[in-house]
Short mmCIF file of C-alpha atoms and ligand atoms in Angstrom, two decimals:
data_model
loop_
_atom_site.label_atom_id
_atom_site.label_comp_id
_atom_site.label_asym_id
_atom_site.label_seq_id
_atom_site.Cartn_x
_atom_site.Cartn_y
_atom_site.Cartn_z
CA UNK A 1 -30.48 330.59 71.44
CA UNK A 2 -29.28 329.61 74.73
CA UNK A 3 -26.14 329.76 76.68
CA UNK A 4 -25.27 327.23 79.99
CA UNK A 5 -22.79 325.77 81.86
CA UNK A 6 -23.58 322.01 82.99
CA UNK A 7 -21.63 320.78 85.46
CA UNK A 8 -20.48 316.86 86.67
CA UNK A 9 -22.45 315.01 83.75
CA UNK A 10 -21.03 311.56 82.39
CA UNK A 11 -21.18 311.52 78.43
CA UNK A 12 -22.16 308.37 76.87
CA UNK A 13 -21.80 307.06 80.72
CA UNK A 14 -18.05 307.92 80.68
CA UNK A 15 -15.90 309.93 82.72
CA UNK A 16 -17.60 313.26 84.70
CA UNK A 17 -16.87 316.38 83.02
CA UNK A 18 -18.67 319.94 82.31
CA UNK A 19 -20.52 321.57 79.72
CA UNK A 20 -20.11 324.89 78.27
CA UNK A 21 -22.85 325.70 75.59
CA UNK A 22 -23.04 328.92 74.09
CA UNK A 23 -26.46 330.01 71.50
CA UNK A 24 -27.28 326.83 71.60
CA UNK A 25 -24.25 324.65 70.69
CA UNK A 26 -22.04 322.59 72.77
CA UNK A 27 -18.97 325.01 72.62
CA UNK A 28 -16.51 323.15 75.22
CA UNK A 29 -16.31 319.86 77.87
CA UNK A 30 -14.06 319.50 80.38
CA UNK A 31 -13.47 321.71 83.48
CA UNK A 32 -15.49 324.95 82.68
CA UNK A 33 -14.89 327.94 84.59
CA UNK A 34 -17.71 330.01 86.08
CA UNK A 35 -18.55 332.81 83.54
CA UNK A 36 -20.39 336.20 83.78
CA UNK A 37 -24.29 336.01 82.60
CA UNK A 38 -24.23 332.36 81.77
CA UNK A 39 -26.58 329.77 84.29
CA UNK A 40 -24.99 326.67 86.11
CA UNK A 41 -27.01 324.24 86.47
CA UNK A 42 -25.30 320.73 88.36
CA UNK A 43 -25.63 317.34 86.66
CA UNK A 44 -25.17 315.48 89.91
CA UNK A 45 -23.55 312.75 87.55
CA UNK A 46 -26.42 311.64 85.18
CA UNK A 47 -25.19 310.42 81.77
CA UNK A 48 -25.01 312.98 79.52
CA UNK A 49 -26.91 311.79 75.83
CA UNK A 50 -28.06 312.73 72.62
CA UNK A 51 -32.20 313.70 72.68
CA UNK A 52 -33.79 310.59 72.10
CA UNK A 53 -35.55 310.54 68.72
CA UNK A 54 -39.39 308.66 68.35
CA UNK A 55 -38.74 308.31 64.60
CA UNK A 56 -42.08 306.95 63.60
CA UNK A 57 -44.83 308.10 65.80
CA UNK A 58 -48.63 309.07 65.10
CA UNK A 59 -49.37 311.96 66.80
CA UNK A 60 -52.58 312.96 65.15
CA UNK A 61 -53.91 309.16 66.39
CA UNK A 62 -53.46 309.67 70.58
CA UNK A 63 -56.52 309.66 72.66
CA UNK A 64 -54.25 310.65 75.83
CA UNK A 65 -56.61 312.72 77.85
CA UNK A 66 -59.47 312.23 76.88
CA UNK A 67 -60.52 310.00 79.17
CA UNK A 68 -60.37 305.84 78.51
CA UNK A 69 -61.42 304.82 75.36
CA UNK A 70 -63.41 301.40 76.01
CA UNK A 71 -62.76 299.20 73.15
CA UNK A 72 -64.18 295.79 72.85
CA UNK A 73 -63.51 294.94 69.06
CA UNK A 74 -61.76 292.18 67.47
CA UNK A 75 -60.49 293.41 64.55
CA UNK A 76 -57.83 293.22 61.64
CA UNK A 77 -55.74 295.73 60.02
CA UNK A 78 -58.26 296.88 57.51
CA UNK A 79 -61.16 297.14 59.96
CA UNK A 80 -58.83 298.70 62.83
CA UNK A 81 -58.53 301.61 60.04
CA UNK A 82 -62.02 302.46 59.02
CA UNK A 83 -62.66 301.79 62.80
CA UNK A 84 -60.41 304.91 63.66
CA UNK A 85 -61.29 307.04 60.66
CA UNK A 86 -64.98 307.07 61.67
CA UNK A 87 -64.37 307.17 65.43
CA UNK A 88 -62.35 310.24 64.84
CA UNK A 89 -65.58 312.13 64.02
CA UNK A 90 -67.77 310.46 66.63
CA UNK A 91 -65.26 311.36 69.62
CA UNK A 92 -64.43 315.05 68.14
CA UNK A 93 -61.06 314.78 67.96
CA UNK A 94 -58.73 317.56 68.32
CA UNK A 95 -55.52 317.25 66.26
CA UNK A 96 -53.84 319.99 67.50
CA UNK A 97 -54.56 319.14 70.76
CA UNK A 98 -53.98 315.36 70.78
CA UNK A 99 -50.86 316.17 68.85
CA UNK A 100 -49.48 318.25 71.76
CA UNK A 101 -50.27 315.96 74.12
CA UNK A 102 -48.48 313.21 72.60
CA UNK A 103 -45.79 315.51 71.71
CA UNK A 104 -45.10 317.47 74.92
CA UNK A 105 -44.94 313.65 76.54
CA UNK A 106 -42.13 312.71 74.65
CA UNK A 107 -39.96 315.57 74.85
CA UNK A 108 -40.54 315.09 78.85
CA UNK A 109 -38.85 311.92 79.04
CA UNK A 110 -35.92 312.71 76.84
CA UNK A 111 -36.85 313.56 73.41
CA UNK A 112 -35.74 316.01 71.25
CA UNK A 113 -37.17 314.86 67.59
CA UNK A 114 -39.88 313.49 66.28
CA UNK A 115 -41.20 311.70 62.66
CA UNK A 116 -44.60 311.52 63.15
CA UNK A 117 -46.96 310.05 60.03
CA UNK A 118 -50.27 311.94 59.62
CA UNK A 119 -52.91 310.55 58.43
CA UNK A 120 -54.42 311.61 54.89
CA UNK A 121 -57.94 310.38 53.43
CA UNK A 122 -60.70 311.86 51.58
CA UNK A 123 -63.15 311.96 55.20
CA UNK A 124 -60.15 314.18 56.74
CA UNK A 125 -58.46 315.78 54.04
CA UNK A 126 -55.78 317.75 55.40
CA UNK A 127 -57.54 318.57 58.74
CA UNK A 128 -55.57 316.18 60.70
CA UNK A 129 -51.93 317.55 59.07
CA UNK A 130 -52.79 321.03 59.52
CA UNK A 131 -53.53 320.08 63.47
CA UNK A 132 -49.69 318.40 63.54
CA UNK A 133 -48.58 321.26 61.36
CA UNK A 134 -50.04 323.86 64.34
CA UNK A 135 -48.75 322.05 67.21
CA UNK A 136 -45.01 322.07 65.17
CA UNK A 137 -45.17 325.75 65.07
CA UNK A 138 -46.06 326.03 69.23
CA UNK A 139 -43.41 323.48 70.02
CA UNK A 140 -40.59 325.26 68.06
CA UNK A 141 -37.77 325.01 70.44
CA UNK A 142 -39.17 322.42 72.62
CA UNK A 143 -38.95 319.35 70.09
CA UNK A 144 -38.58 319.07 66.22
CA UNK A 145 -41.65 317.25 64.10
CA UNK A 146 -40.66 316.24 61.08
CA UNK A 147 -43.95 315.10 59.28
CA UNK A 148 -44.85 312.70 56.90
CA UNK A 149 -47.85 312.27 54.40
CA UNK A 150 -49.70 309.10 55.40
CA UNK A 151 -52.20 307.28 53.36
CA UNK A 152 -53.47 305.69 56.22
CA UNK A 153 -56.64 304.30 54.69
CA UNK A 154 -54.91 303.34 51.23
CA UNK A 155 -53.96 305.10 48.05
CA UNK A 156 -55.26 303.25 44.80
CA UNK A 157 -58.46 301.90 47.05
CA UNK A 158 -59.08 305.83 47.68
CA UNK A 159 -59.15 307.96 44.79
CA UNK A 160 -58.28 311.40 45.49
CA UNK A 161 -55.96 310.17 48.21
CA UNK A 162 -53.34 310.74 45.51
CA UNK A 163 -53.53 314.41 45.18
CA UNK A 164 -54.39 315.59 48.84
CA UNK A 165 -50.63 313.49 48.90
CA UNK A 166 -49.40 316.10 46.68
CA UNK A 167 -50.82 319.48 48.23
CA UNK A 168 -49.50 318.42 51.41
CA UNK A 169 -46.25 317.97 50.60
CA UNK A 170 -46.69 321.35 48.56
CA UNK A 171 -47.72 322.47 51.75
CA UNK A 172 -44.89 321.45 53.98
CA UNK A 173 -44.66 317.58 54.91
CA UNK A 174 -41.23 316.81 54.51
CA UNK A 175 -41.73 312.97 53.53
CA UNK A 176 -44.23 310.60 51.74
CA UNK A 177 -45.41 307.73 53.36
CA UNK A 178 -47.03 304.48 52.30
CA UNK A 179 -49.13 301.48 53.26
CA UNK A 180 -49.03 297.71 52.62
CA UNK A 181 -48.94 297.94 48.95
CA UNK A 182 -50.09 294.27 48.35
CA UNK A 183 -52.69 293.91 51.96
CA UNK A 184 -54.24 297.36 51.61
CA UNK A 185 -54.10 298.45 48.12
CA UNK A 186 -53.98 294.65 46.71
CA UNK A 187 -52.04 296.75 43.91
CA UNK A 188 -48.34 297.32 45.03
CA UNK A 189 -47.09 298.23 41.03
CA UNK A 190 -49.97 300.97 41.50
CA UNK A 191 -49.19 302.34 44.87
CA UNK A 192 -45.56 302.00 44.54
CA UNK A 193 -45.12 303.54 41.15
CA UNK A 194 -47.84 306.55 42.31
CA UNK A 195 -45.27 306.64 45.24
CA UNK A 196 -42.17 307.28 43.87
CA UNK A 197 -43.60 309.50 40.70
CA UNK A 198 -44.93 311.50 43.80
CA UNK A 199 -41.68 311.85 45.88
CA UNK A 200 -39.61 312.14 42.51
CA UNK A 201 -41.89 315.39 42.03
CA UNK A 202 -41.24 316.82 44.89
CA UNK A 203 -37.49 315.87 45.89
CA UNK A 204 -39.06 314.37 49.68
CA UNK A 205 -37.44 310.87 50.90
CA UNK A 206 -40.42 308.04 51.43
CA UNK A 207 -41.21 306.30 54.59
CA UNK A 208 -43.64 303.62 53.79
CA UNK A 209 -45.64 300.75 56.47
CA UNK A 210 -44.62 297.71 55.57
CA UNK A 211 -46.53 295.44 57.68
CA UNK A 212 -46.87 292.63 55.10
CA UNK A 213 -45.23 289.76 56.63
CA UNK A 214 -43.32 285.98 55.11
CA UNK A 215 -43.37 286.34 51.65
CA UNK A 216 -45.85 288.67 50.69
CA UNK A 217 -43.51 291.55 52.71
CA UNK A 218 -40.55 290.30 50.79
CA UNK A 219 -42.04 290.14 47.38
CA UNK A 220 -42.75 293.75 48.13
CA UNK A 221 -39.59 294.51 49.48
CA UNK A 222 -38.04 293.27 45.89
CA UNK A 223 -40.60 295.84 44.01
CA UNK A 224 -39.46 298.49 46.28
CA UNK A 225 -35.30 297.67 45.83
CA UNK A 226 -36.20 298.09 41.97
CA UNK A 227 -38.05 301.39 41.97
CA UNK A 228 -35.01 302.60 44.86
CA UNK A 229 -32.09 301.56 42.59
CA UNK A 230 -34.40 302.75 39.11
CA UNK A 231 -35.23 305.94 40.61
CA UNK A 232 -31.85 306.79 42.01
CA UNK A 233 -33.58 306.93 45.71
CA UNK A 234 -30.67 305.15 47.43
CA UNK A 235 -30.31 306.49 51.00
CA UNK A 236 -33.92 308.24 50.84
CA UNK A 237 -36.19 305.66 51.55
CA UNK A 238 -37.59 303.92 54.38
CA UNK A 239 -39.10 300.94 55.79
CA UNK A 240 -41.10 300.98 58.63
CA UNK A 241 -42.01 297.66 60.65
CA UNK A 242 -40.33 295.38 57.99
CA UNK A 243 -41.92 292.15 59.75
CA UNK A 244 -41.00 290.19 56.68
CA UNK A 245 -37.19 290.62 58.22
CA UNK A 246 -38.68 288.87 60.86
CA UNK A 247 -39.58 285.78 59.03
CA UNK A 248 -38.09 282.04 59.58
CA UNK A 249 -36.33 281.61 56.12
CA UNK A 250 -33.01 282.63 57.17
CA UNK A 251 -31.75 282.90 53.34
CA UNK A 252 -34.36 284.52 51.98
CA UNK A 253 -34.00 287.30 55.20
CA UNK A 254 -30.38 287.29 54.52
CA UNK A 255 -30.53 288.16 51.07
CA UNK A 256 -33.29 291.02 51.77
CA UNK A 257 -31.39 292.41 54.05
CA UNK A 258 -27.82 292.39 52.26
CA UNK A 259 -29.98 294.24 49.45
CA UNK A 260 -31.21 296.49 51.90
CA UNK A 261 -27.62 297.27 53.00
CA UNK A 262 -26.85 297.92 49.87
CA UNK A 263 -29.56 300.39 49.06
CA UNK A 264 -29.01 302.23 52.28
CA UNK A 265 -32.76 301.65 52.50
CA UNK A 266 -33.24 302.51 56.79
CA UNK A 267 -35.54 300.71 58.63
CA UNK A 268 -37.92 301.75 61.48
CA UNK A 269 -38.66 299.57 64.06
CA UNK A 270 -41.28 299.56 66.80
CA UNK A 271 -40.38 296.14 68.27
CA UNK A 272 -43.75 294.90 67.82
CA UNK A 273 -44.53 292.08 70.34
CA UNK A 274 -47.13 290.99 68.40
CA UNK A 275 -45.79 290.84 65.15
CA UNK A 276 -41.98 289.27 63.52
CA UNK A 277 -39.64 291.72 63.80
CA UNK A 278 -36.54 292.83 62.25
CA UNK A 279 -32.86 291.67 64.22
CA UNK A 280 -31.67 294.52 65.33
CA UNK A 281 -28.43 292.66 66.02
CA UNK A 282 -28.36 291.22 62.07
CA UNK A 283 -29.25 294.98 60.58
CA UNK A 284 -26.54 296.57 62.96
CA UNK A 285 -24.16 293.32 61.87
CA UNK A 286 -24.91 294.37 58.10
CA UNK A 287 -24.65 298.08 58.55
CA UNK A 288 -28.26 299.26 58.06
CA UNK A 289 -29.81 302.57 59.29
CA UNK A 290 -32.13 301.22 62.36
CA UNK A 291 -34.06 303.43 64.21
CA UNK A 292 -37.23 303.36 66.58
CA UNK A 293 -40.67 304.71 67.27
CA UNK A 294 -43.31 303.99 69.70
CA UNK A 295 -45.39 304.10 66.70
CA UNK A 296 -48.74 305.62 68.37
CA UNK A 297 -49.88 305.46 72.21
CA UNK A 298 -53.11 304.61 73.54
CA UNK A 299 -55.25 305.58 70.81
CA UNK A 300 -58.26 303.59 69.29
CA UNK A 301 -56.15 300.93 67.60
CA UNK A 302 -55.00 299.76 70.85
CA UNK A 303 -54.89 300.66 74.98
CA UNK A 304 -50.51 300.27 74.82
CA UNK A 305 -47.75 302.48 74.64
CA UNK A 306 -46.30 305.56 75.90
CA UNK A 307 -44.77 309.32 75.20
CA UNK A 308 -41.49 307.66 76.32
CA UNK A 309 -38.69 306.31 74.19
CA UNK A 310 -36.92 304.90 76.97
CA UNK A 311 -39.66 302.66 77.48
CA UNK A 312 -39.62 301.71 73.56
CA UNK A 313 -35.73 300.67 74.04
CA UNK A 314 -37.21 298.07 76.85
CA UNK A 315 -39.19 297.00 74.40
CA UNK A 316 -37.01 296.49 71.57
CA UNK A 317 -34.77 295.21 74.07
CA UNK A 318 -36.95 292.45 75.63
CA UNK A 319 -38.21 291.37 72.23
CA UNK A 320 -35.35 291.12 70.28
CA UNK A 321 -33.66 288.79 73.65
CA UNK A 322 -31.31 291.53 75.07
CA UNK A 323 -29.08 290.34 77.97
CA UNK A 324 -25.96 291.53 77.97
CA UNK A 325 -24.51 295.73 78.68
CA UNK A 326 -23.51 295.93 75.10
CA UNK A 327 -26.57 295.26 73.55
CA UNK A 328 -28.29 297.18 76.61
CA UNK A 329 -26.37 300.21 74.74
CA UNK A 330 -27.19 299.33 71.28
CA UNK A 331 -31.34 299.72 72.32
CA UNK A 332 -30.52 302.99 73.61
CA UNK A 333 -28.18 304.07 70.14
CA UNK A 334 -31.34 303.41 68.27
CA UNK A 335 -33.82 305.15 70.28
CA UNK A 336 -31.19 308.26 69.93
CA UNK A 337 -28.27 307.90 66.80
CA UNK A 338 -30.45 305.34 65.02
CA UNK A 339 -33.38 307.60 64.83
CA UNK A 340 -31.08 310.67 63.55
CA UNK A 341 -29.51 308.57 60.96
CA UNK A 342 -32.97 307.56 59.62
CA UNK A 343 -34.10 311.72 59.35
CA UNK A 344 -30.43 312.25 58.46
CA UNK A 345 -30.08 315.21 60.98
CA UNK A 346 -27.37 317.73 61.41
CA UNK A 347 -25.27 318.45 64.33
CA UNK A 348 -26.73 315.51 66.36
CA UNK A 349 -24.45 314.41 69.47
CA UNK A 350 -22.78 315.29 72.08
CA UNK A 351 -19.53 316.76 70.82
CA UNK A 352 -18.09 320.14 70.51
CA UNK A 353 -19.65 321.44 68.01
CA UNK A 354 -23.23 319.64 67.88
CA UNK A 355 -26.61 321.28 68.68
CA UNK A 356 -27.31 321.36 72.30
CA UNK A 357 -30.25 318.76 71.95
CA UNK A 358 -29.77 316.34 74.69
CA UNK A 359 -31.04 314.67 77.90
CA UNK A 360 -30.04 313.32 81.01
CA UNK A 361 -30.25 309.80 82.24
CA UNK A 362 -30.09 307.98 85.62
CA UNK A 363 -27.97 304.88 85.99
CA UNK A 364 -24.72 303.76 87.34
CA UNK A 365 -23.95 302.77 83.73
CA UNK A 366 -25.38 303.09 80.03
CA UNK A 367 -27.11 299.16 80.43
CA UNK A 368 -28.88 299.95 84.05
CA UNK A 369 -30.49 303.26 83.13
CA UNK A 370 -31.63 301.58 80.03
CA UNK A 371 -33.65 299.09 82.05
CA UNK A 372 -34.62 300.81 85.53
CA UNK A 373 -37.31 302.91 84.45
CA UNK A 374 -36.82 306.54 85.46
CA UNK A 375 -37.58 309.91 84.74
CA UNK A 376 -34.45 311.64 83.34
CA UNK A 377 -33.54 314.64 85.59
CA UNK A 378 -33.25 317.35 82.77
CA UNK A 379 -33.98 318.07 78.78
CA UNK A 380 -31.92 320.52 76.64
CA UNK A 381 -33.17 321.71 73.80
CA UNK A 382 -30.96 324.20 71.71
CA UNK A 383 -29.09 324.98 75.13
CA UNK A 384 -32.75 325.87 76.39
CA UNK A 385 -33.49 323.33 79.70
CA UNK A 386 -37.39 321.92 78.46
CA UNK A 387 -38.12 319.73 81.14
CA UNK A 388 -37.25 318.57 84.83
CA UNK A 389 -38.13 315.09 86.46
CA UNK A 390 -40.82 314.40 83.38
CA UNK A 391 -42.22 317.87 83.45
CA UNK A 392 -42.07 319.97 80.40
CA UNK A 393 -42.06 323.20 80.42
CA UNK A 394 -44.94 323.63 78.15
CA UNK A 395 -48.49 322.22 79.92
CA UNK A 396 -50.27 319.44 78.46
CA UNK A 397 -53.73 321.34 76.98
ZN1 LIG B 401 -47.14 303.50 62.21
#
């Protein structure tokens, strides 16, 4: 655990101050004194901010690397799947290593955490979550991963799925995730009840995909609020994508999401541009947990994306019609707070008291550095200094 004394950084884009951090907490701010053995390092006036947080990321999907992956297919959500399981084997790919790529990106530009869904099947078993589980275990002190079970390829359509589920949260995945009960499975009662016997079992929260949109989404958003409030699961489930928030019916979306409220079911959100989103102004308006991922970068679903959260904000920003500096600042709170309050971390912030995980920022004020794309000057992790200008310490393999 580290000790350091940052001086002239802007909290939250506020007032200059210092920084005195001591094994790896923020002991102090204000004017800090020099003191014997500790490193000063000069903020030059960067906002000071919480790590950013990629709360639903892939990292066992990233072809970063390996060179361009040419990919002339047209194809829908089930075929994209079988498309990657298969081209896994044909282009050899490394988990652990496309897992540190992916990873060691992000915590360059700013962040500190990660919830990244690995994919389970019966081609890979556990290959692909051992591969995330290695690169965890090398990064320990540069970034968190927090990992989650993923039936990528479907549960009840892939017997055995089920139980390689169950080892690997036996064997250290702290969550269960899910898939389109109704478009993948075509049997959400079967999926859903599988799910929450499953995470019942083993006391983990569940993050499930949810990228059934209109109606269908919302009918299984209703089978999911009964198993929550049946099961006692309030505050330990998630919903990632939710496009069915997205949808035109403005009382049907207001109903799901004052049930959601009510749940404290959190939602992850990529900002799809493709797809209907959730408001993030209407969840923030109701109260409900929003955070963000970039959800996978260039990998053989698609040529988009990158290891940088600040870039996600933009694109939350930009699709959910962002103008003004206080909504500038919301995109950034869920790239950061919104992603904590979805893995319900401890000691996040920037207080006295919290775990040194933060980065810098450049920007006259919160709004401008959210949109003027720029490398941020310095990462902290547990008082540790990870990365400078975009380069971790830790080299890409
Ligand atoms: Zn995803």
């Amino acid at each position: 655990m580290s000790n350091l004394i940052l001086r002239n950084v802007r909290p939250y884009g506020e007032a200059a101050t210092d920084l005195l951090i001591r094994d790896g907490v923020i002991a102090e701010t204000g004017t800090i004194a020099d003191q014997p053995g500790i490193a000063v390092e000069d903020g030059q006036g960067a906002i000071l901010w919480p790590g950013l947080i990629d709360a639903h990321t892939h990292l066992d999907k990233t072809t970063w690397g390996m060179g361009w992956h040419e990919n002339n297919r047209a194809a829908v959500l089930r075929e994209r799947i079988d498309y990657e399981r298969e081209m896994r084997l044909e282009l050899g790919m490394d988990p652990h290593r496309q897992s540190m790529r992916h990873a060691i990106g992000l915590a360059a530009h700013g962040a500190t955490h990660i919830r990244s869904h690995v994919d389970i099947d019966t081609t890979h078993g556990l290959r692909l979550v051992e591969g995330v589980q290695q690169t965890r275990e090398k990064l320990r002190g540069i970034i968190d991963i927090e990992i989650v079970a993923f039936p990528q390829s479907g549960l009840m359509v892939m017997p055995g799925t089920l139980e390689l589920l169950d080892e690997a949260l036996a064997n250290g995945c702290e969550v269960l995730g899910g898939i389109d009960p109704c478009g993948i499975d075509r049997d959400p009662k079967g999926q859903l009840d599988a799910l929450f016997a499953l995470a019942g079992k083993h006391g983990v929260p569940i993050d499930i995909h949810l990228h059934e949109a209109g109606e269908l989404g919302a009918f299984t958003m209703e089978m999911i609020f009964e198993r929550v409030r049946a099961t006692g699961m309030q505050g330990k489930f998630v919903i990632s994508h939710a496009f069915a928030l997205g949808m035109n019916d403005e009382l049907r979306v207001a109903r799901l999401v004052e049930e959601i409220a009510e749940l404290d079911i959190g939602i992850a959100t990529t900002g799809a541009p493709s797809a209907t989103v959730p408001s993030a102004r209407r969840l923030k308006a109701a109260g409900v947990r929003l955070g963000a991922g970039c959800d996978g970068i260039r990998d053989t679903w698609g040529p988009w994306g990158l290891p940088d959260m600040m870039d996600r904000a933009r694109i939350i920003g930009m699709k959910n019609g962002v103008r003004s500096d206080h909504e500038l600042r919301h995109m950034l709170e869920i790239v950061s707070q919104g992603g904590a309050d979805l893995m319900r971390l401890d000691g996040y912030g920037i207080a006295p008291g919290c775990k040194a995980d933060f980065t810098l920022l450049r920007g006259q004020t919160v709004g401008h550095a959210v949109v003027q794309p720029a490398l941020p000057p310095l990462v902290v992790k547990a008082g540790k200094i990870i990365a400078r200008e975009g380069h971790c310490i830790v080299d890409m393999p």
